[in-house]
């Protein structure tokens, strides 16, 4: 396997329901991961790009969180439309999606 051009990390962290930080799993992190995988299959992105489910990325309050390297761009509050935008604009277009980034005070 060659080194991917970009690597998408999707937080699927779980926590107890009463935990003060909440969790991306409770906010749909697994759905976001599945949606990235659906796009990867449909557009045959495997090999050029990589997507990996992971534990907490630190931006829990803005979840579900996604971090894209090598740029180190943190996205938050993603849904299906957000995933589609990241795939089209950031992965394929090489231009981070400014409107979906978490605030600079969270990750900047
Ligand atoms: S639980 Fe997802 S960023 Fe912390």
Coordinates of N, CA, C and O and ligand atoms in Angstrom, one line a residue:
X1 N 0.8 -1.2 0.0 CA 0.0 0.0 0.0 C 0.9 1.2 0.0 O 1.8 1.4 0.8
X2 N 0.6 2.2 -0.9 CA 1.4 3.4 -1.0 C 0.8 4.4 0.1 O -0.2 4.2 0.6
X3 N 1.6 5.4 0.3 CA 1.2 6.5 1.2 C 0.0 7.3 0.6 O 0.1 7.7 -0.5
X4 N -1.1 7.4 1.4 CA -2.2 8.2 0.8 C -1.9 9.7 0.7 O -1.1 10.2 1.5
X5 N -2.6 10.3 -0.2 CA -2.4 11.8 -0.4 C -3.0 12.5 0.8 O -2.4 13.5 1.3
X6 N -4.1 12.0 1.3 CA -4.7 12.6 2.5 C -5.3 11.4 3.3 O -5.8 10.4 2.8
X7 N -5.4 11.7 4.6 CA -5.9 10.6 5.6 C -7.0 11.3 6.4 O -6.8 12.3 7.0
X8 N -8.2 10.7 6.3 CA -9.3 11.2 7.1 C -9.5 10.4 8.4 O -9.7 9.2 8.3
X9 N -9.4 11.1 9.5 CA -9.7 10.4 10.8 C -11.1 10.8 11.3 O -11.4 12.0 11.4
X10 N -11.9 9.8 11.6 CA -13.3 10.1 12.0 C -13.5 9.6 13.4 O -13.3 8.4 13.7
X11 N -13.8 10.5 14.3 CA -14.0 10.1 15.7 C -15.2 9.3 15.9 O -16.3 9.8 15.6
X12 N -15.1 8.2 16.5 CA -16.3 7.3 16.9 C -16.3 7.0 18.4 O -16.8 6.0 18.8
X13 N -15.6 7.9 19.1 CA -15.5 7.7 20.6 C -16.8 7.5 21.3 O -17.8 8.3 21.0
X14 N -16.9 6.5 22.2 CA -18.1 6.4 23.0 C -17.8 6.9 24.5 O -16.6 6.8 24.9
X15 N -18.8 7.3 25.2 CA -18.7 7.6 26.6 C -20.0 7.4 27.3 O -21.0 7.3 26.6
X16 N -20.0 7.2 28.6 CA -21.2 7.0 29.3 C -22.2 8.2 29.0 O -21.7 9.3 28.8
X17 N -23.5 7.9 29.0 CA -24.5 9.0 28.7 C -24.4 10.2 29.5 O -24.7 11.3 29.0
X18 N -23.9 10.1 30.8 CA -23.9 11.3 31.7 C -22.5 11.9 31.7 O -22.3 12.8 32.5
X19 N -21.6 11.5 30.8 CA -20.3 12.1 30.8 C -20.3 13.6 30.4 O -21.0 13.9 29.4
X20 N -19.6 14.5 31.1 CA -19.7 15.9 30.8 C -19.2 16.3 29.4 O -19.6 17.3 28.8
X21 N -18.3 15.5 28.8 CA -17.7 15.9 27.5 C -18.6 15.3 26.3 O -18.3 15.6 25.2
X22 N -19.6 14.5 26.6 CA -20.3 13.9 25.6 C -19.5 13.0 24.7 O -18.4 12.6 25.1
X23 N -19.9 12.6 23.5 CA -19.1 11.8 22.6 C -19.5 12.0 21.2 O -20.7 12.3 20.9
X24 N -18.6 11.7 20.3 CA -18.9 11.8 18.9 C -19.8 10.6 18.5 O -20.6 10.7 17.6
X25 N -19.7 9.5 19.2 CA -20.6 8.3 18.9 C -22.0 8.7 19.1 O -22.9 8.4 18.3
X26 N -22.3 9.4 20.2 CA -23.7 9.9 20.5 C -24.2 10.9 19.5 O -25.4 11.1 19.4
X27 N -23.3 11.6 18.8 CA -23.7 12.6 17.8 C -23.6 12.1 16.4 O -23.7 12.9 15.4
X28 N -23.5 10.8 16.2 CA -23.5 10.3 14.8 C -22.2 10.0 14.2 O -22.1 9.9 12.9
X29 N -21.1 9.9 14.9 CA -19.8 9.6 14.4 C -19.7 8.4 13.5 O -19.0 8.4 12.5
X30 N -20.4 7.3 13.9 CA -20.3 6.1 13.1 C -21.0 6.3 11.8 O -20.6 5.8 10.8
X31 N -22.1 7.1 11.8 CA -22.8 7.4 10.5 C -21.9 8.1 9.6 O -21.8 7.9 8.4
X32 N -21.1 9.1 10.2 CA -20.2 9.9 9.4 C -19.1 9.0 8.8 O -18.8 9.1 7.6
X33 N -18.6 8.1 9.6 CA -17.6 7.1 9.1 C -18.1 6.3 7.9 O -17.5 6.1 6.9
X34 N -19.3 5.7 8.1 CA -20.0 4.9 7.1 C -20.2 5.7 5.8 O -20.0 5.2 4.7
X35 N -20.5 7.0 6.0 CA -20.8 7.8 4.8 C -19.5 8.1 4.0 O -19.5 8.1 2.8
X36 N -18.4 8.3 4.7 CA -17.1 8.4 4.0 C -16.8 7.2 3.3 O -16.4 7.2 2.1
X37 N -17.0 6.0 3.9 CA -16.7 4.7 3.3 C -17.6 4.5 2.0 O -17.1 4.0 1.0
X38 N -18.8 5.0 2.1 CA -19.7 4.9 1.0 C -19.1 5.7 -0.2 O -19.1 5.2 -1.4
X39 N -18.7 6.9 0.1 CA -18.1 7.7 -1.0 C -16.8 7.1 -1.5 O -16.6 7.1 -2.7
X40 N -16.0 6.5 -0.6 CA -14.8 5.9 -1.1 C -15.0 4.8 -2.0 O -14.3 4.6 -3.0
X41 N -16.1 4.0 -1.7 CA -16.4 2.9 -2.6 C -16.9 3.4 -3.9 O -16.5 2.9 -5.0
X42 N -17.9 4.3 -3.8 CA -18.6 4.8 -5.0 C -17.6 5.5 -6.0 O -17.7 5.3 -7.2
X43 N -16.7 6.2 -5.4 CA -15.8 7.0 -6.3 C -14.4 6.4 -6.4 O -13.5 6.9 -7.0
X44 N -14.3 5.2 -5.9 CA -13.0 4.4 -5.9 C -11.8 5.2 -5.5 O -10.9 5.4 -6.2
X45 N -11.9 5.7 -4.2 CA -10.9 6.6 -3.7 C -9.8 5.8 -2.9 O -8.8 6.3 -2.5
X46 N -10.1 4.5 -2.6 CA -9.1 3.7 -1.8 C -7.8 3.6 -2.6 O -7.8 3.5 -3.8
X47 N -6.7 3.8 -1.8 CA -5.4 3.8 -2.4 C -4.9 5.2 -2.5 O -3.8 5.5 -2.1
X48 N -5.7 6.1 -3.1 CA -5.3 7.5 -3.2 C -5.5 8.2 -1.8 O -4.7 9.0 -1.4
X49 N -6.6 7.8 -1.2 CA -6.9 8.4 0.1 C -7.2 7.3 1.1 O -7.4 6.2 0.8
X50 N -7.2 7.7 2.4 CA -7.5 6.7 3.5 C -8.5 7.3 4.4 O -8.5 8.5 4.6
X51 N -9.3 6.5 5.0 CA -10.2 6.9 6.1 C -10.2 5.9 7.2 O -10.2 4.7 6.9
X52 N -10.1 6.4 8.4 CA -9.9 5.5 9.6 C -10.8 6.0 10.7 O -10.8 7.2 11.1
X53 N -11.6 5.1 11.4 CA -12.3 5.5 12.6 C -11.3 5.6 13.7 O -10.3 4.8 13.7
X54 N -11.5 6.4 14.7 CA -10.5 6.6 15.8 C -11.2 7.1 17.1 O -12.4 7.3 17.1
X55 N -10.4 7.1 18.1 CA -10.9 7.6 19.4 C -10.9 9.2 19.4 O -10.7 9.8 18.4
X56 N -11.1 9.7 20.6 CA -11.3 11.1 20.8 C -10.2 12.0 20.1 O -9.0 11.7 20.3
X57 N -10.6 13.0 19.4 CA -9.7 13.9 18.7 C -9.5 15.2 19.5 O -8.8 16.1 19.1
X58 N -10.3 15.4 20.6 CA -10.2 16.5 21.4 C -11.2 17.6 21.3 O -11.3 18.5 22.1
X59 N -11.9 17.6 20.2 CA -12.9 18.7 19.9 C -14.3 18.2 20.2 O -15.2 18.4 19.4
X60 N -14.5 17.5 21.3 CA -15.8 16.8 21.6 C -17.0 17.7 21.5 O -18.1 17.3 21.0
X61 N -16.9 18.9 21.9 CA -18.0 19.8 22.0 C -18.6 20.2 20.6 O -19.7 20.6 20.4
X62 N -17.7 19.9 19.5 CA -18.1 20.3 18.2 C -18.4 19.0 17.3 O -18.4 19.1 16.1
X63 N -18.5 17.9 18.0 CA -18.6 16.6 17.2 C -19.9 16.5 16.4 O -20.8 17.3 16.6
X64 N -20.0 15.5 15.5 CA -18.9 14.6 15.3 C -17.7 15.2 14.6 O -17.9 16.0 13.6
X65 N -16.5 14.8 15.1 CA -15.3 15.5 14.6 C -14.5 14.6 13.6 O -14.5 13.4 13.7
X66 N -13.9 15.3 12.6 CA -13.2 14.7 11.6 C -11.9 15.5 11.4 O -11.9 16.7 11.3
X67 N -10.8 14.8 11.3 CA -9.5 15.5 11.1 C -8.8 15.0 9.9 O -8.8 13.8 9.6
X68 N -8.4 15.9 9.0 CA -7.8 15.5 7.7 C -6.3 16.0 7.7 O -6.0 17.1 7.9
X69 N -5.5 15.0 7.4 CA -4.0 15.2 7.3 C -3.7 14.9 5.8 O -4.3 14.2 5.2
X70 N -2.6 15.6 5.3 CA -1.5 16.3 6.0 C -1.8 17.7 6.5 O -1.0 18.3 7.2
X71 N -3.0 18.3 6.1 CA -3.2 19.7 6.4 C -3.5 19.9 7.9 O -3.3 21.0 8.4
X72 N -4.0 18.9 8.6 CA -4.4 19.1 10.0 C -5.6 20.0 10.1 O -5.6 20.8 11.0
X73 N -6.6 19.7 9.3 CA -7.8 20.5 9.3 C -8.9 19.7 10.1 O -9.2 18.6 9.8
X74 N -9.4 20.4 11.2 CA -10.5 19.8 12.0 C -11.8 20.3 11.6 O -12.1 21.5 11.6
X75 N -12.7 19.3 11.3 CA -14.1 19.7 11.0 C -15.0 19.2 12.1 O -14.7 18.2 12.8
X76 N -16.2 19.9 12.2 CA -17.1 19.5 13.3 C -18.5 19.6 12.8 O -18.9 20.2 11.8
X77 N -19.4 18.9 13.6 CA -20.8 19.0 13.4 C -21.3 18.4 12.0 O -22.2 18.9 11.4
X78 N -20.6 17.4 11.6 CA -20.8 16.9 10.2 C -22.1 16.0 10.1 O -22.4 15.3 11.0
X79 N -22.7 16.2 8.9 CA -23.8 15.3 8.5 C -23.4 14.8 7.1 O -22.3 15.0 6.6
X80 N -24.4 14.2 6.4 CA -24.1 13.6 5.1 C -23.6 14.7 4.1 O -22.7 14.4 3.3
X81 N -24.3 15.8 4.1 CA -23.9 16.9 3.2 C -22.4 17.4 3.5 O -21.7 17.7 2.6
X82 N -22.1 17.4 4.8 CA -20.7 17.8 5.1 C -19.7 16.8 4.6 O -18.6 17.2 4.1
X83 N -20.0 15.5 4.8 CA -19.1 14.5 4.3 C -18.9 14.6 2.8 O -17.8 14.6 2.3
X84 N -20.0 14.8 2.1 CA -19.9 15.0 0.6 C -19.1 16.2 0.2 O -18.2 16.1 -0.7
X85 N -19.2 17.3 1.0 CA -18.4 18.5 0.7 C -16.9 18.2 0.9 O -16.1 18.7 0.1
X86 N -16.6 17.5 2.0 CA -15.2 17.3 2.3 C -14.6 16.4 1.2 O -13.5 16.6 0.8
X87 N -15.3 15.4 0.8 CA -14.8 14.5 -0.3 C -14.6 15.2 -1.6 O -13.5 15.2 -2.2
X88 N -15.6 16.0 -2.0 CA -15.5 16.7 -3.3 C -14.5 17.9 -3.2 O -13.6 18.0 -4.1
X89 N -14.6 18.7 -2.2 CA -13.8 19.9 -2.1 C -12.4 19.7 -1.5 O -11.4 20.3 -2.1
X90 N -12.3 19.0 -0.4 CA -11.0 18.9 0.2 C -10.2 17.7 -0.4 O -9.0 17.9 -0.8
X91 N -10.8 16.5 -0.4 CA -10.0 15.4 -0.9 C -9.7 15.5 -2.4 O -8.6 15.5 -2.9
X92 N -10.8 15.6 -3.2 CA -10.6 15.7 -4.7 C -10.2 17.0 -5.2 O -9.4 17.1 -6.1
X93 N -10.7 18.1 -4.5 CA -10.4 19.5 -5.0 C -9.2 20.1 -4.3 O -8.7 21.2 -4.7
X94 N -8.6 19.4 -3.3 CA -7.4 19.9 -2.5 C -7.6 21.3 -1.9 O -6.7 22.0 -1.8
X95 N -8.9 21.6 -1.5 CA -9.2 22.9 -0.9 C -10.0 22.6 0.3 O -11.2 22.2 0.2
X96 N -9.5 22.9 1.5 CA -10.3 22.7 2.7 C -11.6 23.4 2.7 O -11.7 24.5 2.1
X97 N -12.6 22.9 3.4 CA -14.0 23.5 3.4 C -14.1 24.4 4.6 O -14.4 24.0 5.7
X98 N -13.9 25.7 4.3 CA -13.8 26.7 5.4 C -15.0 26.6 6.3 O -15.0 26.7 7.5
X99 N -16.2 26.5 5.6 CA -17.5 26.7 6.4 C -17.7 25.5 7.4 O -18.6 25.6 8.2
X100 N -17.0 24.4 7.2 CA -17.2 23.3 8.1 C -16.1 23.1 9.1 O -16.2 22.2 10.0
X101 N -15.1 24.0 9.1 CA -14.0 23.9 10.1 C -14.6 24.3 11.5 O -15.5 25.1 11.6
X102 N -14.0 23.6 12.5 CA -14.3 24.1 13.9 C -13.7 25.4 14.1 O -12.7 25.8 13.5
X103 N -14.2 26.2 15.1 CA -13.7 27.5 15.3 C -12.2 27.5 15.7 O -11.7 26.5 16.3
X104 N -11.5 28.6 15.4 CA -10.0 28.6 15.6 C -9.7 28.5 17.1 O -8.6 27.9 17.4
X105 N -10.6 28.9 18.0 CA -10.3 28.7 19.4 C -10.3 27.3 19.9 O -9.8 26.9 20.9
X106 N -11.0 26.4 19.1 CA -11.0 25.0 19.4 C -9.8 24.3 18.7 O -9.2 23.4 19.4
X107 N -9.5 24.7 17.5 CA -8.4 24.0 16.8 C -7.8 25.0 15.8 O -8.3 25.3 14.8
X108 N -6.8 25.7 16.3 CA -6.2 26.7 15.4 C -4.9 27.2 16.0 O -4.4 26.8 17.1
Ligands
LIG1 S1 -15.3 12.4 21.5 FE1 -14.9 12.9 19.4 S2 -13.6 14.5 19.5 FE2 -13.8 13.9 21.6

